[in-house]
Short mmCIF file of C-alpha atoms in Angstrom, two decimals:
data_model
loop_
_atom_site.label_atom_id
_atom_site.label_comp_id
_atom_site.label_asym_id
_atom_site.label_seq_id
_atom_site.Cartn_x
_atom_site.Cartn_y
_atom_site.Cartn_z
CA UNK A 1 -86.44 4.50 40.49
CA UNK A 2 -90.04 5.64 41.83
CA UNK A 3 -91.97 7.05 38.95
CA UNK A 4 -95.09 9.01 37.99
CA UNK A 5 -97.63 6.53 36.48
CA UNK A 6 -98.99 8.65 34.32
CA UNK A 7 -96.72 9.65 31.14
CA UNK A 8 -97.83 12.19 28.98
CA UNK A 9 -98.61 11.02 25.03
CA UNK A 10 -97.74 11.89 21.66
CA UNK A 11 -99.58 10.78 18.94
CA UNK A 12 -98.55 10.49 15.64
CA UNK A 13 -99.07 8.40 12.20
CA UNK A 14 -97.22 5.53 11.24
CA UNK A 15 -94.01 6.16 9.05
CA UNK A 16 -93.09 4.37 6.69
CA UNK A 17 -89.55 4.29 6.73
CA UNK A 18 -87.65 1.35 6.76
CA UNK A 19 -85.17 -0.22 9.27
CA UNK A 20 -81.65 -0.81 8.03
CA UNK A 21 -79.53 -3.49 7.09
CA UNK A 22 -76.47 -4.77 8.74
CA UNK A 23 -73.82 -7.81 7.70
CA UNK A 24 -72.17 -10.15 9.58
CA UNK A 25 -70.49 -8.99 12.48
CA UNK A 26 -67.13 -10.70 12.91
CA UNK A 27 -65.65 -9.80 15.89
CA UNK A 28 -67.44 -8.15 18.94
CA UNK A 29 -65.33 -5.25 19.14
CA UNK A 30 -65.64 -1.84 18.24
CA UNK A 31 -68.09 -1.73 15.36
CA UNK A 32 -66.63 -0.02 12.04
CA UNK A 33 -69.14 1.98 10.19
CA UNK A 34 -71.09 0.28 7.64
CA UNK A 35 -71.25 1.71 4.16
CA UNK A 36 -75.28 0.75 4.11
CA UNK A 37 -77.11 3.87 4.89
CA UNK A 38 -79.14 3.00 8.11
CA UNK A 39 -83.22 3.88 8.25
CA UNK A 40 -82.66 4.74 4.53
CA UNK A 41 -85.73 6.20 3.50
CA UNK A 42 -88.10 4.60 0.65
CA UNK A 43 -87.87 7.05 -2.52
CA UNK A 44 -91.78 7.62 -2.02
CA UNK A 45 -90.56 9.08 0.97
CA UNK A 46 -89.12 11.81 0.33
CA UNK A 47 -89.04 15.04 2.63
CA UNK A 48 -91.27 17.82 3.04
CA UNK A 49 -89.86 21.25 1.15
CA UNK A 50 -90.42 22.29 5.28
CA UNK A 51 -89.21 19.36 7.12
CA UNK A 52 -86.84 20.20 9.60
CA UNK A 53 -83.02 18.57 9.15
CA UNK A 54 -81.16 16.74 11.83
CA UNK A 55 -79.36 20.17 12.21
CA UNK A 56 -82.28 22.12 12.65
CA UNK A 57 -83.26 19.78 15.46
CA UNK A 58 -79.93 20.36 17.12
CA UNK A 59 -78.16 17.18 16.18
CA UNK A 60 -74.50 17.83 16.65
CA UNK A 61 -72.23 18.67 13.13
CA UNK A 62 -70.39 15.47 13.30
CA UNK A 63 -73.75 13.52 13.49
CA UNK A 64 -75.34 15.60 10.91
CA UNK A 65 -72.35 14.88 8.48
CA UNK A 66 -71.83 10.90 8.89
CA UNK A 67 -75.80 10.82 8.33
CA UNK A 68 -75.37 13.07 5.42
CA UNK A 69 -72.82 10.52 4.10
CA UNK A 70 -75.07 8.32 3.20
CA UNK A 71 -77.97 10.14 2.33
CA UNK A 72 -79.82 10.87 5.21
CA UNK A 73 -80.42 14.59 5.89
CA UNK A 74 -83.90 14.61 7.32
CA UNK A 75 -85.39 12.60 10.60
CA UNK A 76 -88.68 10.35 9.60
CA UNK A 77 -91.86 11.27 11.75
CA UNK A 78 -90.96 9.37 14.81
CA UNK A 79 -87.22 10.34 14.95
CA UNK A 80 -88.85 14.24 14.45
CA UNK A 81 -91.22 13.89 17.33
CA UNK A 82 -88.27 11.88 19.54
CA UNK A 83 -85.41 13.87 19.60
CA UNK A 84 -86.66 16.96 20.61
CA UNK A 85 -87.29 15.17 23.30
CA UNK A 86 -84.70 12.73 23.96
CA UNK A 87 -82.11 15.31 23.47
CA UNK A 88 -83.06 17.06 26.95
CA UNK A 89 -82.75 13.84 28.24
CA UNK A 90 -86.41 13.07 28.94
CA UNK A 91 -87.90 9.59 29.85
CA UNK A 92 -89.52 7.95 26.98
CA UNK A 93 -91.76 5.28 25.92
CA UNK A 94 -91.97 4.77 21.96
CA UNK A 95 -94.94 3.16 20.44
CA UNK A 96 -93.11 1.71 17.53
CA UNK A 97 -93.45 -1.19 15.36
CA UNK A 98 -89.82 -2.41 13.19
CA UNK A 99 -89.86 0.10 10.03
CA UNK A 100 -90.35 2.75 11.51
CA UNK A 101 -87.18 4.24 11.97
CA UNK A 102 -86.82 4.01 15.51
CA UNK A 103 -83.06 3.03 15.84
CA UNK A 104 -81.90 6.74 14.79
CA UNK A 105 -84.52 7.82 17.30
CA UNK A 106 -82.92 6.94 19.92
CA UNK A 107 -79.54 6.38 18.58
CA UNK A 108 -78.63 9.81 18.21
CA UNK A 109 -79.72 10.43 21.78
CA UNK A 110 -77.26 8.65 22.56
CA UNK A 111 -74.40 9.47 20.61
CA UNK A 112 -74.97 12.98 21.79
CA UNK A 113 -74.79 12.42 25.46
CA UNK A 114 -71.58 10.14 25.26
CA UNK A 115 -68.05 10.94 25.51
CA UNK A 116 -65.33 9.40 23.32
CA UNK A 117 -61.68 9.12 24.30
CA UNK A 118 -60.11 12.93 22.88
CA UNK A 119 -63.19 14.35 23.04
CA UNK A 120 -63.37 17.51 25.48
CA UNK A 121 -64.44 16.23 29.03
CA UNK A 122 -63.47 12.77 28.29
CA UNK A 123 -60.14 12.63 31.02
CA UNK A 124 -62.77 14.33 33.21
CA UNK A 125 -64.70 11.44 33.37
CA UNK A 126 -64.92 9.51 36.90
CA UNK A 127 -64.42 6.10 35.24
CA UNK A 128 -63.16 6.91 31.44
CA UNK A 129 -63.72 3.83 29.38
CA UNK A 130 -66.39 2.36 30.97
CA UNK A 131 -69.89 2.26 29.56
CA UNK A 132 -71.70 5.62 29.30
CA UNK A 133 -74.80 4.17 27.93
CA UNK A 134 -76.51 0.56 27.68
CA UNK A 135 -78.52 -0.54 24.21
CA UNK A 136 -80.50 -3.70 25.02
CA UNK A 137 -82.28 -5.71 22.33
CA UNK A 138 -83.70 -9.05 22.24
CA UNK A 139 -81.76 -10.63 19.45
CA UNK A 140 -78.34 -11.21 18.08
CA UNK A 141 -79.26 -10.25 14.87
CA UNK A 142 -81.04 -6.72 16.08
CA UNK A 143 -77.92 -6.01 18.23
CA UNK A 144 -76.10 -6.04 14.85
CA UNK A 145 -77.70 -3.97 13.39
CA UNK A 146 -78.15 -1.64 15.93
CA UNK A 147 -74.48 -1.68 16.69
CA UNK A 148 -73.57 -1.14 13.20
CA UNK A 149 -76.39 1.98 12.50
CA UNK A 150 -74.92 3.68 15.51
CA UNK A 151 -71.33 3.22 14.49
CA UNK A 152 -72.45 4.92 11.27
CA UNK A 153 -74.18 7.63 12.72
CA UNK A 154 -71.03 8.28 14.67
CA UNK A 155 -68.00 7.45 12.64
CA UNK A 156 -66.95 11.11 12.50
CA UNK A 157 -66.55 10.46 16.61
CA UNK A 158 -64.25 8.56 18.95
CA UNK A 159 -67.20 6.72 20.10
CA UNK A 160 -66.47 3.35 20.84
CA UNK A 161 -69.70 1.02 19.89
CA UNK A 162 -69.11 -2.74 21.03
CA UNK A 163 -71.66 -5.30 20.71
CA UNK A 164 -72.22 -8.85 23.16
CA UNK A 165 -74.41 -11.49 22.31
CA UNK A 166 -74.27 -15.04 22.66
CA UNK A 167 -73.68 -17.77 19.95
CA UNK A 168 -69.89 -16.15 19.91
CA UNK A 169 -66.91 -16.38 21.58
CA UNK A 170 -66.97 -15.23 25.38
CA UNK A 171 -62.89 -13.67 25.81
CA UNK A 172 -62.92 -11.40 22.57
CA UNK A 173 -65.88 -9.48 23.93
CA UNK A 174 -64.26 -9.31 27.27
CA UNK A 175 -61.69 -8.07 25.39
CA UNK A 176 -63.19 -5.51 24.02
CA UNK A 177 -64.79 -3.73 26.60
CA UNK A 178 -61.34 -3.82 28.49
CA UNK A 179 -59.89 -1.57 25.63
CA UNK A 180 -63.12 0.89 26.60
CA UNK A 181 -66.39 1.31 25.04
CA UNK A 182 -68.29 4.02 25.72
CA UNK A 183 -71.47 2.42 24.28
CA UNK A 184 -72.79 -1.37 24.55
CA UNK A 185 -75.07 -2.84 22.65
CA UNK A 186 -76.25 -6.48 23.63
CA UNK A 187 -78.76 -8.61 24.30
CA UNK A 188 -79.59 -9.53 27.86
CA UNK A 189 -78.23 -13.21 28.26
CA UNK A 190 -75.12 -12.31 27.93
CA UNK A 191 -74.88 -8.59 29.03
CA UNK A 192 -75.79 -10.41 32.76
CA UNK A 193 -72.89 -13.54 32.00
CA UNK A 194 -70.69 -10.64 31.42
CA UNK A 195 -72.09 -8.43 34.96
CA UNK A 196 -71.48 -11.77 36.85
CA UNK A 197 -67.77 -11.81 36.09
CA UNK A 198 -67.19 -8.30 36.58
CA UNK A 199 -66.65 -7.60 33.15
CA UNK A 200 -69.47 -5.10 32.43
CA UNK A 201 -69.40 -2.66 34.78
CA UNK A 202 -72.81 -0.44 34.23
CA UNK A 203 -72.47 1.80 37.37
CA UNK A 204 -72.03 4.95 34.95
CA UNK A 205 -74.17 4.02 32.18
CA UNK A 206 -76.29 7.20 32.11
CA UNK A 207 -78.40 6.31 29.42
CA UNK A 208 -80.16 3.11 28.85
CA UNK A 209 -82.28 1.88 25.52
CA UNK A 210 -85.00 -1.03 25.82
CA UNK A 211 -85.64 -1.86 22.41
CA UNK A 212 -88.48 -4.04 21.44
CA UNK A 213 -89.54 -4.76 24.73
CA UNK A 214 -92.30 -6.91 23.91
CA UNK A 215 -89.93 -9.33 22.30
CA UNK A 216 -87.95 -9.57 25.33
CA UNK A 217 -91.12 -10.44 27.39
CA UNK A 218 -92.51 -12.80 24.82
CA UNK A 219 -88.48 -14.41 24.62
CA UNK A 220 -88.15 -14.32 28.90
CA UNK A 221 -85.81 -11.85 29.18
CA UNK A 222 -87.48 -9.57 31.41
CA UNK A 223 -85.99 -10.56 35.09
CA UNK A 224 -82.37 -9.90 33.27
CA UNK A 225 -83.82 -6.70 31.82
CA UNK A 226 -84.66 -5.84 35.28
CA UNK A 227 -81.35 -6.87 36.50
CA UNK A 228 -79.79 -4.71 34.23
CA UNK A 229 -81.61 -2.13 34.89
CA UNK A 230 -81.44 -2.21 38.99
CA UNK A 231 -77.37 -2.17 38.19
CA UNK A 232 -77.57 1.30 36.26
CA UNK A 233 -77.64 4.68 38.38
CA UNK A 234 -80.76 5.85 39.88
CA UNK A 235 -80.35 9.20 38.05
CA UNK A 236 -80.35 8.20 34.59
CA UNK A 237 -81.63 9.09 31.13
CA UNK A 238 -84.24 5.73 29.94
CA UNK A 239 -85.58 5.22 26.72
CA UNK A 240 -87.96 2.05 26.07
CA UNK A 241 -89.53 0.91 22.49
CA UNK A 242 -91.99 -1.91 22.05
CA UNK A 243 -94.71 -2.49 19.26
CA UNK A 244 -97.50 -3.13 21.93
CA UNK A 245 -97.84 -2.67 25.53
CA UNK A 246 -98.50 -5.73 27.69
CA UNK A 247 -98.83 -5.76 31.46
CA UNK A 248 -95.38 -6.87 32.19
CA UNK A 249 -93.91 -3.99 30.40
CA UNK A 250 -95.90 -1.24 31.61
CA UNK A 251 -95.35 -2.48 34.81
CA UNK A 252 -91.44 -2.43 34.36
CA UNK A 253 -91.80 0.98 33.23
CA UNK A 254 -93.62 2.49 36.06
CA UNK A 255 -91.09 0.72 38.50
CA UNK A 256 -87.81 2.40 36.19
CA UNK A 257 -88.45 5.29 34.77
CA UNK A 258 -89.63 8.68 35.81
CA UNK A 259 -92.68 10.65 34.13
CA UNK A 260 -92.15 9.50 30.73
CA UNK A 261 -93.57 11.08 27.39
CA UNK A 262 -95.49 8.42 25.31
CA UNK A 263 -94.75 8.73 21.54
CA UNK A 264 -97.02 6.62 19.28
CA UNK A 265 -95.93 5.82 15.36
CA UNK A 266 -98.77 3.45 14.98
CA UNK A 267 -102.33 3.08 16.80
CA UNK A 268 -101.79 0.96 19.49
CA UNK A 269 -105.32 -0.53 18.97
CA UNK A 270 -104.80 -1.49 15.99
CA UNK A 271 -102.36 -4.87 16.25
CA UNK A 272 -103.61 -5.14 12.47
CA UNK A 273 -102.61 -1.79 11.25
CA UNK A 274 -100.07 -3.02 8.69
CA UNK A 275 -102.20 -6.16 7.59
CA UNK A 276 -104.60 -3.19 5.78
CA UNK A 277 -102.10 -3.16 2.94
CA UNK A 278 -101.76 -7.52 2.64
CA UNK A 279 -103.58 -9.97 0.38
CA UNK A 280 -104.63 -12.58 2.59
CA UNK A 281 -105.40 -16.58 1.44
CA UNK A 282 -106.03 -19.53 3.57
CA UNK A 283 -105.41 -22.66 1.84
CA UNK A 284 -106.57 -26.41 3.40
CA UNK A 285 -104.17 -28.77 1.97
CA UNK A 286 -103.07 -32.48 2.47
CA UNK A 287 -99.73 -32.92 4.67
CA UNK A 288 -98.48 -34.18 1.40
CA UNK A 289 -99.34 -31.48 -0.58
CA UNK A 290 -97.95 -28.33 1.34
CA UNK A 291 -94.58 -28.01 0.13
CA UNK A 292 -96.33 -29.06 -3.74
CA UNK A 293 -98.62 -25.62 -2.99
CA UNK A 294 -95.95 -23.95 -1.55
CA UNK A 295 -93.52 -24.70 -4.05
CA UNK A 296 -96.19 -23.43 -6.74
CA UNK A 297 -97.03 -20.28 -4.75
CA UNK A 298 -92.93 -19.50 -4.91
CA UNK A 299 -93.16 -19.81 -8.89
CA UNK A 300 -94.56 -16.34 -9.58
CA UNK A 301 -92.98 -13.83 -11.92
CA UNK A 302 -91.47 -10.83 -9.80
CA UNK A 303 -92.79 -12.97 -6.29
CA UNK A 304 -89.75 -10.97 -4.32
CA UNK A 305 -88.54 -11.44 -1.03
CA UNK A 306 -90.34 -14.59 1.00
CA UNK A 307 -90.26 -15.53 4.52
CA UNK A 308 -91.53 -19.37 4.70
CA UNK A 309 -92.59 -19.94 8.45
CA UNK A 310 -92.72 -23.21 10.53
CA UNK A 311 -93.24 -24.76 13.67
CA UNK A 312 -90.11 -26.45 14.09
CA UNK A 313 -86.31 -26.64 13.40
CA UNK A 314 -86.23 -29.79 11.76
CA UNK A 315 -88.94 -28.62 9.28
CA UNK A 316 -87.48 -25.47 8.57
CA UNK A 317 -84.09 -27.37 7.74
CA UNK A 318 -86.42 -30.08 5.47
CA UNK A 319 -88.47 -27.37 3.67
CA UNK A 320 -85.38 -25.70 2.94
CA UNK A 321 -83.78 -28.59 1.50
CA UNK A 322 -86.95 -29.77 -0.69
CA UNK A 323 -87.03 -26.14 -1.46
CA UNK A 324 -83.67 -26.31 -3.09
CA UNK A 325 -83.72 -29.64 -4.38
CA UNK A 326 -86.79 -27.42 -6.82
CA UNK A 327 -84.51 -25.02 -8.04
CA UNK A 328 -84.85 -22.41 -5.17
CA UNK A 329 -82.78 -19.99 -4.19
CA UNK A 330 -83.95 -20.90 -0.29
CA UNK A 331 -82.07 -20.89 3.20
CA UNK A 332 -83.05 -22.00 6.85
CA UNK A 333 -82.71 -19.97 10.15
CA UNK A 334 -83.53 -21.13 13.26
CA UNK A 335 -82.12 -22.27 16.56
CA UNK A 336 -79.75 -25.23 16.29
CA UNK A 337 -77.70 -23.31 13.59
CA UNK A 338 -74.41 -21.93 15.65
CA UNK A 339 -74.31 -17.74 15.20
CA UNK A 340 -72.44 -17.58 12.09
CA UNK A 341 -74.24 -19.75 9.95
CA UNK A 342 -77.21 -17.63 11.28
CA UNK A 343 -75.56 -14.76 10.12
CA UNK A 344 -74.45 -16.29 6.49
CA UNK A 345 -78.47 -17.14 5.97
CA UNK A 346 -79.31 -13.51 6.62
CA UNK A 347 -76.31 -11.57 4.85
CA UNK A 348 -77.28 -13.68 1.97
CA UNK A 349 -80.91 -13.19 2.04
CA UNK A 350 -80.62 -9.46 2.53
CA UNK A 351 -78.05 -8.88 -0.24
CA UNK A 352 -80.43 -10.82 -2.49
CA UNK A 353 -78.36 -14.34 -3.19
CA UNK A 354 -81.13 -16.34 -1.62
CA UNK A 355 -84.77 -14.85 -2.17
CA UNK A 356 -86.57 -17.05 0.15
CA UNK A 357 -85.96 -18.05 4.06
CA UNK A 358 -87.40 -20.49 6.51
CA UNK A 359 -87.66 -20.10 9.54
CA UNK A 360 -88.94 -20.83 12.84
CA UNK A 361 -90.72 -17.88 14.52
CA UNK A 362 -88.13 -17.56 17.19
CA UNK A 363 -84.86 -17.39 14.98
CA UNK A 364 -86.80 -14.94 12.35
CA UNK A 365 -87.55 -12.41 15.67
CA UNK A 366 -84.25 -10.84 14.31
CA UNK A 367 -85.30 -10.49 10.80
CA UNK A 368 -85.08 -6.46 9.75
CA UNK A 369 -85.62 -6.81 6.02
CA UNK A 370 -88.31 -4.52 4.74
CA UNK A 371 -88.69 -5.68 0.40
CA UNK A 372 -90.14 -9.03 2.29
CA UNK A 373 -93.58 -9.04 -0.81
CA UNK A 374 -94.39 -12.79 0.29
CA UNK A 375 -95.02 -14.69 3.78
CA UNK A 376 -96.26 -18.19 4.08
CA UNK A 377 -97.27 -19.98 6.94
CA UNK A 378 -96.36 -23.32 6.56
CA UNK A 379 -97.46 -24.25 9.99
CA UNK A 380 -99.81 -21.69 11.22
CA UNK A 381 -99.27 -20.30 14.61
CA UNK A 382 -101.50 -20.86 17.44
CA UNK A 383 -101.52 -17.71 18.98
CA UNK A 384 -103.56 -14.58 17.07
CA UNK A 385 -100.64 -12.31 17.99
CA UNK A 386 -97.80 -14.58 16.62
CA UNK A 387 -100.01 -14.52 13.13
CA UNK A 388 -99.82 -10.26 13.40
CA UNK A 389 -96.33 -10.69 14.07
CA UNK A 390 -95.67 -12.93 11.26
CA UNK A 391 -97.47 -11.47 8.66
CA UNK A 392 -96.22 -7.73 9.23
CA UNK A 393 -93.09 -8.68 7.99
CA UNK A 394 -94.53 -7.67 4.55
CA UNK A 395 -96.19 -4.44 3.02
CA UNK A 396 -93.74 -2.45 5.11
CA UNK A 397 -92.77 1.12 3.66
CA UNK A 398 -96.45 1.58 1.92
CA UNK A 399 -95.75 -1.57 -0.30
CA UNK A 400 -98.24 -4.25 -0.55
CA UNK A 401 -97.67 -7.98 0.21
CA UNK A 402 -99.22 -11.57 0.13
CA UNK A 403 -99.80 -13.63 3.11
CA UNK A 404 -100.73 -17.16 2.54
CA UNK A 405 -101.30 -19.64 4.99
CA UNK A 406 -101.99 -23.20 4.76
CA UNK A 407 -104.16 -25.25 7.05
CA UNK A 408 -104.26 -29.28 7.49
CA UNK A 409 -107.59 -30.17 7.83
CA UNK A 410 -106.96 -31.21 11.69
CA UNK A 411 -106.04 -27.40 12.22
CA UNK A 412 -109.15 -25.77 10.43
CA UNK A 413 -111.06 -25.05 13.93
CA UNK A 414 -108.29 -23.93 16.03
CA UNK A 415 -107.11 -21.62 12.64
CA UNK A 416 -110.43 -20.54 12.02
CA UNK A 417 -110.68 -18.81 15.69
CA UNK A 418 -107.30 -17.23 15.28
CA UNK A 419 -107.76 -16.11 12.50
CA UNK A 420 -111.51 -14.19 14.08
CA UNK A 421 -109.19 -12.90 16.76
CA UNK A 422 -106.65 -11.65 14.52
CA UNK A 423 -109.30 -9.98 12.43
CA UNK A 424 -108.54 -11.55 9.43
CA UNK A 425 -112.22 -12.27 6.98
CA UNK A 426 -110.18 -14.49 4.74
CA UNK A 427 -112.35 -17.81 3.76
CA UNK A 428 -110.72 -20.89 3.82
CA UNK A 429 -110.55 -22.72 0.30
CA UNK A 430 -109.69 -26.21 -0.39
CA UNK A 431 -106.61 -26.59 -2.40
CA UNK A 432 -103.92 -28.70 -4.37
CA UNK A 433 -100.83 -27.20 -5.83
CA UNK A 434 -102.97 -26.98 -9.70
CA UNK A 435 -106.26 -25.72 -7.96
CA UNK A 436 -107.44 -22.65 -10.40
CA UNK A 437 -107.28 -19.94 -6.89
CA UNK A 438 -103.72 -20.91 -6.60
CA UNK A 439 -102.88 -20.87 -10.49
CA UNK A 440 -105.09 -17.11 -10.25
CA UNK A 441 -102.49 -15.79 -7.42
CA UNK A 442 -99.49 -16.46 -8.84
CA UNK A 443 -100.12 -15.00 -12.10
CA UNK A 444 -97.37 -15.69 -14.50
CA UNK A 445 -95.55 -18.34 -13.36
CA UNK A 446 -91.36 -17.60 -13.63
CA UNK A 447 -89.27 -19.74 -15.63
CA UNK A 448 -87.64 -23.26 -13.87
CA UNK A 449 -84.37 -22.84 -12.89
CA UNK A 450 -82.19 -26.01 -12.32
CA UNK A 451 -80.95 -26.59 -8.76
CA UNK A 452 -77.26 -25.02 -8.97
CA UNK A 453 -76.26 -24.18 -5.24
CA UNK A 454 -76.72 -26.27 -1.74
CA UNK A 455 -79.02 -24.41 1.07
CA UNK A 456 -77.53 -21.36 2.73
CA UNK A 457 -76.72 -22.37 5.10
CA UNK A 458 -75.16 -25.94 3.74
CA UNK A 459 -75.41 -27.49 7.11
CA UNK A 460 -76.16 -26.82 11.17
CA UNK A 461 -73.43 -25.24 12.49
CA UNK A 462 -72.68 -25.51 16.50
CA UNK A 463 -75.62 -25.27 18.89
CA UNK A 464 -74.88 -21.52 20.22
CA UNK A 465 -74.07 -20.67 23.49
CA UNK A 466 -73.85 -18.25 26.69
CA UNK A 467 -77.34 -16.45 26.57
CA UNK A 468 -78.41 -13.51 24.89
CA UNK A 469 -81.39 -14.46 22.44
CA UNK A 470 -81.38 -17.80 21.13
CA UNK A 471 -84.01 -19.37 18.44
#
């Protein structure tokens, strides 16, 4: 679709809400309602005697009530300056990082402009049962969630919500969206397998969500995206969210949508914004001495959620293991685990049975967990951005968090300039696992606890399969 280049903005400040929660999916078909409110809000967070309610934006009564269900009665700052105009069905591009409450943003949108089978105007449908609007998200994990928050937000509907990812089985989703679905959430890989056999049929999908758009550029997905996209009318309702802005993605904007309002929830020159609110340490350390330090850094009182990042599969699955073999209560993720060991590592990590997870940066892009008080780089990245994206995972919500990396003494340059580029004035200190600076961070140290469970997950399950955001 020819566009206008030159979208008018929003600006607003960052919420702080956080991004929900959502278990294993076992089957891709219609997604039941999860009992986990999604985009809870943080107790700190509570609204303004004068904030409007989802009603008093015009959110339908059904809506308004299966939100209300679970505690949510008032939009956060970007889902307030979004729907008013979403809901007339305007072109936009959201500025939004993960925790900001972006999936009931646009979610509602499209709930509201979808009809389910019963509903009035439903049998008046040119094509009832085909797909009235088109989620797509970079990861399997996301499209879980997603598919799960919108299911939620419209279990007082017929809506049918049906997710399709890769890494599980191709006929049940096929399936699925032969019984109807009036919404599809998926991830691009598979969304095109699907188009190629004729089994996703997008030729009504009126509205269309591009979540995290970035991460589909940074993963490859873009030619699919624009595949997608270029098999969705011409007249159609298009909604795209992405943390920053690069070239690739403004360009696909121009090209699909049509004078679209820019809403910010964050500065967009500041990559850093969230770092404000992290301790950062840069430890030098002996190959032989990183999982000692790390092992130590893990062994503070009240530590909280961790995400341990590395470089590669095998030494996410070896960290993990000499993790355990310590007495931690540690699980891998990354890309040579099949989808639902993926899936066990982050039920159990999110429900609290496993407080620390290691991971490649790939198979963490679908980590949504927002208590995360502790991130430690193993191997540090290379790029300046991948350290941003890394270490935003904590002090989300207004909490504060730790970010520790540790450097081999080969890496010090090339971490040194990343780190100038990513802003970050931490020194670099020379360390063992009993140097005093480490002993200082840490603080009380927690009690030992003996070894009493294998690594979640035990083993690698079945390399994944047919597309749609691997790690």
């Amino acid at each position: 679709m020819t566009t206008d280049t030159s979208p008018s903005t929003t600006s607003m400040p960052e919420s702080t809400a956080p991004e929900s929660t959502a278990p294993e999916s076992t089957a891709p078909e219609s997604t039941a309602p999860e009992s986990t409110a999604p985009e809870a809000p943080d107790a700190a967070a509570a609204p303004a005697v004068h904030q409007p309610s989802f009603a008093d934006l015009g959110v339908r009564a059904e809506i308004v009530e299966a939100l209300a269900e679970v505690g949510i009665t008032h939009p956060f700052p970007i889902q307030a300056m979004t729907l008013p105009v979403a809901m007339q069905r305007h072109d936009i591009i959201g500025q939004a990082k993960t925790g900001t409450g972006k999936t009931l943003g646009f979610g509602i949108p499209v709930l509201e402009h979808v009809v389910g089978p019963g509903e009035p105007g439903f049998d008046d449908l040119p094509a009832p049962g085909k797909p009235q609007a088109l989620v797509v998200v970079p990861t399997r994990e996301l499209c879980v969630q997603v598919a799960n928050d919108l299911a939620t937000a419209g279990k007082r509907r017929s809506v049918r919500v049906v997710q399709v990812y890769g890494g599980r089985a191709y006929e049940p989703q096929v399936e699925a969206l032969a019984r109807g679905a009036e919404v599809v959430v998926g991830t691009p890989g598979r969304m095109i397998d699907l188009m190629n056999s004729r089994h996703l049929d997008l030729s009504r999908a009126t509205t269309v969500v591009l979540d995290e758009a970035d991460e589909m550029l940074d993963l490859g997905f873009l030619p699919d995206v624009e595949r997608l996209l270029a098999a969705t009318p011409a007249e159609r309702h298009t909604m795209l969210f992405s943390a920053t802005m690069p070239g690739p993605v403004v360009a696909m904007a121009r090209r699909y949508m049509s004078q679209p309002t820019h809403i910010r929830a964050a500065d967009p020159d500041d990559d850093g914004m969230t770092l404000k609110a992290i301790k950062q340490v840069v430890y030098r350390c002996h190959a032989l001495d990183k999982v000692e330090v790390l092992a130590r850094l893990l062994q503070a009182r009240g530590r909280g959620l961790t995400i341990v990042f590395t470089r590669t599969k095998r030494t996410a699955a070896r960290v993990a293991d000499e993790l355990v073999e310590r007495g931690f209560a540690a699980g891998a993720l990354h890309g040579d685990l099949g989808q639902g060991a993926r899936e066990q590592a982050m039920r159990a990590f999110r429900h609290g049975k496993i407080d620390v997870l290691v991971a490649t940066d790939v198979a963490a892009r679908g980590v949504h967990v927002d208590d995360i008080e502790l991130v430690v780089h193993v191997d540090p990245p290379t790029e300046h951005k991948a350290y941003l994206h890394r270490s935003g995972r904590t002090a989300r919500a207004g909490k504060e968090g730790v970010v520790a990396t540790l450097v081999l003494p080969a890496e010090e340059r090339d971490v040194k300039q990343m780190m100038r580029k990513a802003g970050i004035t931490a020194e670099l200190e020379r360390v063992t696992a009993a140097s005093p600076t480490v002993l200082e961070l840490i603080g009380t140290r927690a009690e030992h606890v003996e070894p009493s469970a294998a690594p979640i997950p035990v083993a690698a399950g079945a390399t994944s399969g047919g597309g749609g955001g691997g790690g």
